[in-house]
C-alpha positions in Angstrom: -30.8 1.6 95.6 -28.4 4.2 94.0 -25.7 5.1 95.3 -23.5 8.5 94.1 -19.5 8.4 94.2 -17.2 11.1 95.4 -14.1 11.7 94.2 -11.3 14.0 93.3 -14.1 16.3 94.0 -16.4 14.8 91.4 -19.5 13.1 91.7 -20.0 10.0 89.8 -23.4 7.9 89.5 -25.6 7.0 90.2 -24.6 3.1 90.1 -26.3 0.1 91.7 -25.6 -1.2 94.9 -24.5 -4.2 94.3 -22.0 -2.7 92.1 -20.9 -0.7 94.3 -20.0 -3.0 96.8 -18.5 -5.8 94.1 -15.9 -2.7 92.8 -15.2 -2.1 97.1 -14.6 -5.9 97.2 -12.5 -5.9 94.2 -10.2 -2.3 95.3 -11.7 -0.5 92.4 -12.9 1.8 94.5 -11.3 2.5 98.3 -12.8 2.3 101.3 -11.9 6.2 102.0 -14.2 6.9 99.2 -16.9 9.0 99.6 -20.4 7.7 98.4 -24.5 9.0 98.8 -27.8 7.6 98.5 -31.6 8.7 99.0 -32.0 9.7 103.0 -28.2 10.7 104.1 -28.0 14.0 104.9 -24.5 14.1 104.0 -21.3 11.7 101.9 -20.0 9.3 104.2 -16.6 6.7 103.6 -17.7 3.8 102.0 -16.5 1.8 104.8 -19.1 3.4 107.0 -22.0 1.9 104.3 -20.9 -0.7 103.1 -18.9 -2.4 105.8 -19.0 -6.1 105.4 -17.5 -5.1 101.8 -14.9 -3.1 103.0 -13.5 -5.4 105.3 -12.7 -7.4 102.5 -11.4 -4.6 100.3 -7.3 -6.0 99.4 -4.7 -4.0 100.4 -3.9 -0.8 98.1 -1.5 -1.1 95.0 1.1 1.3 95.0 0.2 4.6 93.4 0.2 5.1 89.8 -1.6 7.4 86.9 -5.2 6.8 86.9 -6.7 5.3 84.1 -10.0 6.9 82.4 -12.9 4.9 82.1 -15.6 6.2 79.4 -17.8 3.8 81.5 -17.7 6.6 84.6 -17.5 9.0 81.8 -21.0 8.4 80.5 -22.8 8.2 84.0 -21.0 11.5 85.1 -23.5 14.5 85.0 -21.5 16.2 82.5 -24.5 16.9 79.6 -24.2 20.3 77.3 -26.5 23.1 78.2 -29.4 24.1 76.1 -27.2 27.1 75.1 -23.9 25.8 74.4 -25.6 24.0 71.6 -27.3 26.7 70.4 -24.2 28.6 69.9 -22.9 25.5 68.2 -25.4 25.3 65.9 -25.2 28.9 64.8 -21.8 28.7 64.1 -22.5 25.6 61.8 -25.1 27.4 60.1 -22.7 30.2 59.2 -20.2 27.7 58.3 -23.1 26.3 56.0 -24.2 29.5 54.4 -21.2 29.9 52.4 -21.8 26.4 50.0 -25.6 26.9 50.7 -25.4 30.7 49.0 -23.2 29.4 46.5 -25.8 26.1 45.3 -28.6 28.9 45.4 -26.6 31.4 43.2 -26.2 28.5 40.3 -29.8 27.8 40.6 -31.0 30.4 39.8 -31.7 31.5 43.1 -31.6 35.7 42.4 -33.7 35.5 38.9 -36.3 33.5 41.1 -36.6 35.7 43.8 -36.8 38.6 41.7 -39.4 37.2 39.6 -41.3 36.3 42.7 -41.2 39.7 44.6 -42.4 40.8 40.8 -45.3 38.8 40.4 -46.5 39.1 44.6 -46.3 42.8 43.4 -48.4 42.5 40.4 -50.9 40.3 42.1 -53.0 43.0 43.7 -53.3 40.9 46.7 -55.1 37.6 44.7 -54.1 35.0 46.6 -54.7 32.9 43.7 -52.2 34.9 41.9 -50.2 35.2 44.7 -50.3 31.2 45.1 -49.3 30.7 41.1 -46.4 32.9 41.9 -45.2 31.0 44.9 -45.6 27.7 43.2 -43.6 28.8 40.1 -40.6 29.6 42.8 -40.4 26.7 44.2 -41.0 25.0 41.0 -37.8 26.7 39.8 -35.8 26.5 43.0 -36.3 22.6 44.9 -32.9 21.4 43.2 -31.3 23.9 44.5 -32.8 23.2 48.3 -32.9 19.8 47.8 -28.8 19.9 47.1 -28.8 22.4 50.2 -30.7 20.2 52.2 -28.5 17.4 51.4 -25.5 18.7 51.9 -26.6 19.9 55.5 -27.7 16.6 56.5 -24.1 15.0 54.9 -22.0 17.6 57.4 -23.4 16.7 60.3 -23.9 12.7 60.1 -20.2 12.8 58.7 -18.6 14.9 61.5 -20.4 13.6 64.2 -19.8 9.8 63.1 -15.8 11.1 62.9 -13.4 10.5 65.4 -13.7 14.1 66.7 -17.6 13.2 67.1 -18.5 16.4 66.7 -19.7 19.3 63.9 -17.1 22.6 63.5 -19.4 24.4 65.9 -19.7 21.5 68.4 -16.0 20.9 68.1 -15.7 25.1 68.5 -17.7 24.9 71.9 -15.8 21.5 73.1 -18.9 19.4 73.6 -19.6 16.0 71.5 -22.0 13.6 70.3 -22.1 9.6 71.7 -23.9 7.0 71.9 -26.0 6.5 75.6 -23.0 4.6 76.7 -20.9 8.0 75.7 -19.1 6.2 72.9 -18.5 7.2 69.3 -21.8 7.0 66.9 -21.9 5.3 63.6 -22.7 6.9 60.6 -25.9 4.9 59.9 -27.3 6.4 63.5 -25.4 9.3 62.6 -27.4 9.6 59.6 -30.9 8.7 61.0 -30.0 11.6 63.8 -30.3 14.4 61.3 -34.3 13.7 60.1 -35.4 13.9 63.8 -33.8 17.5 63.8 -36.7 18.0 61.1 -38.9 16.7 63.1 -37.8 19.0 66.5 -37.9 22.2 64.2 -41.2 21.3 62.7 -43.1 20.9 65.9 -42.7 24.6 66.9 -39.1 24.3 67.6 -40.6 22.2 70.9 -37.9 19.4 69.6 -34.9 21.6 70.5 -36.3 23.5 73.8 -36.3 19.5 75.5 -32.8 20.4 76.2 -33.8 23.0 78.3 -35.5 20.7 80.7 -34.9 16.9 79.8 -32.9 15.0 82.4 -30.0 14.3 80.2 -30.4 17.4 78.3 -31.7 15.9 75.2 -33.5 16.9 72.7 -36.5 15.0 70.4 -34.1 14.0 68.0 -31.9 12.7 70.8 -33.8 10.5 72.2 -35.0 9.2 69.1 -31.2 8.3 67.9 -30.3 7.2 71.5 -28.0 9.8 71.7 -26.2 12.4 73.8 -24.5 15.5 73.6 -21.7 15.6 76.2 -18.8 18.4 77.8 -15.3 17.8 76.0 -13.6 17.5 73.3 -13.6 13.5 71.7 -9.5 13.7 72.0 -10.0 13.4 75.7 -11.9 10.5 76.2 -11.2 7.0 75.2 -13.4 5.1 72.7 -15.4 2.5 74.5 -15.5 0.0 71.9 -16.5 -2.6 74.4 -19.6 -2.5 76.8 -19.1 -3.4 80.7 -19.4 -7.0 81.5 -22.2 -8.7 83.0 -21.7 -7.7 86.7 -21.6 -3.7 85.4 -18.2 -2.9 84.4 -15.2 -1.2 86.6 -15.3 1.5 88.0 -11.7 4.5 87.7 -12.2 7.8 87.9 
């Protein structure tokens, strides 16, 4: 059974019974501690679930600063909205027109285009003709969108492998990327992130609307990376560079 976990007026969770009552036993959590599961109609004291446990709960430590655990961190319903990442990625895009504009200029991206709008013109509506003309662009222009391309994919699999986990944008809008366990990405999955983008966009866009309804707010190329995007800045959190134990972790909050 799950059980959710109250405090400082947060909800935390859901975590495994047995958990739960290990971290009781143990005084990571206090018996005053709020806590709900499937069929309560309301939060009730640990104590009052869980009492065997909290009868053997130690007696409390003095009070000090509590520490952050990106263990609680990752479980906390705390997921970025379909549209605080759209705004993120707009602002990235603008940020990426600048250098994109520039590659197309020395290209030869305005002598293309022109000589494309010229021949569509003088193709009467042949679609051979029309076809020839198209071809002869892109024949003239793929370095330049394959340099574009490249230097898309480089920006985000760098900044969101960084230590700031996030993209300008991302970083802009305070929300960043992690792992399922809410820890920093590498670069490798980083880099294997940015194709399933593609793949989101070429399916209608169907890739990037997930957000809107997944449980975890992800998106196609999300869940195919085993990754989340997250509230807060990466200079808030800790890096969990090591996974909970065997018997779940610890629980602060």
């Amino acid at each position: 059974m799950e059980i959710w976990i109250g405090r400082d007026g947060e909800r935390h969770g859901p975590y495994k019974e047995d958990d739960v009552r290990e971290w009781l036993r143990s005084g990571q959590l206090s018996r005053d501690d709020l806590a709900w599961r499937e069929g309560l109609a309301d939060w009730q004291p640990l104590s009052t679930l869980f009492p065997e446990a909290a009868a053997a709960v130690p007696p409390p430590a003095p009070p000090g600063p509590r520490a952050f655990s990106p263990f609680t961190a990752a479980a906390l319903e705390d997921y970025a909205g379909f549209w605080k990442r759209v705004a993120a990625y707009i602002l990235d895009l603008i940020l990426l027109y600048i250098p994109t504009s520039l590659i197309e200029k020395m290209g030869g991206g305005d002598a293309a285009r022109n000589a494309l709008e010229q021949a569509l013109a003088a193709s009467g509506g042949n679609p051979q003709l029309a076809l020839a003309a198209q071809q002869q662009f892109y024949a003239v222009m793929w370095p330049a969108m394959l340099a574009s391309g490249l230097l898309a994919w480089a920006y985000f699999a760098l900044c969101e492998s960084s230590r700031w986990q996030a993209t300008v944008g991302k970083l802009a809008l305070g929300i960043r990327v992690t792992d399922l366990q809410g820890r920093r990405i590498s670069l490798g999955r980083a880099i294997g992130r940015y194709p399933g983008k593609i793949l989101s966009a070429f399916i209608l866009c169907i890739g990037f609307l997930m957000v809107a309804w997944t449980q975890r707010k992800q998106g196609l190329h999300d869940m195919l990376a085993g990754t989340l995007v997250l509230n807060g800045r990466a200079g808030e959190f800790q890096d969990a560079a090591r996974p909970p134990d065997g018997r779940g972790g610890s629980f602060s909050a």
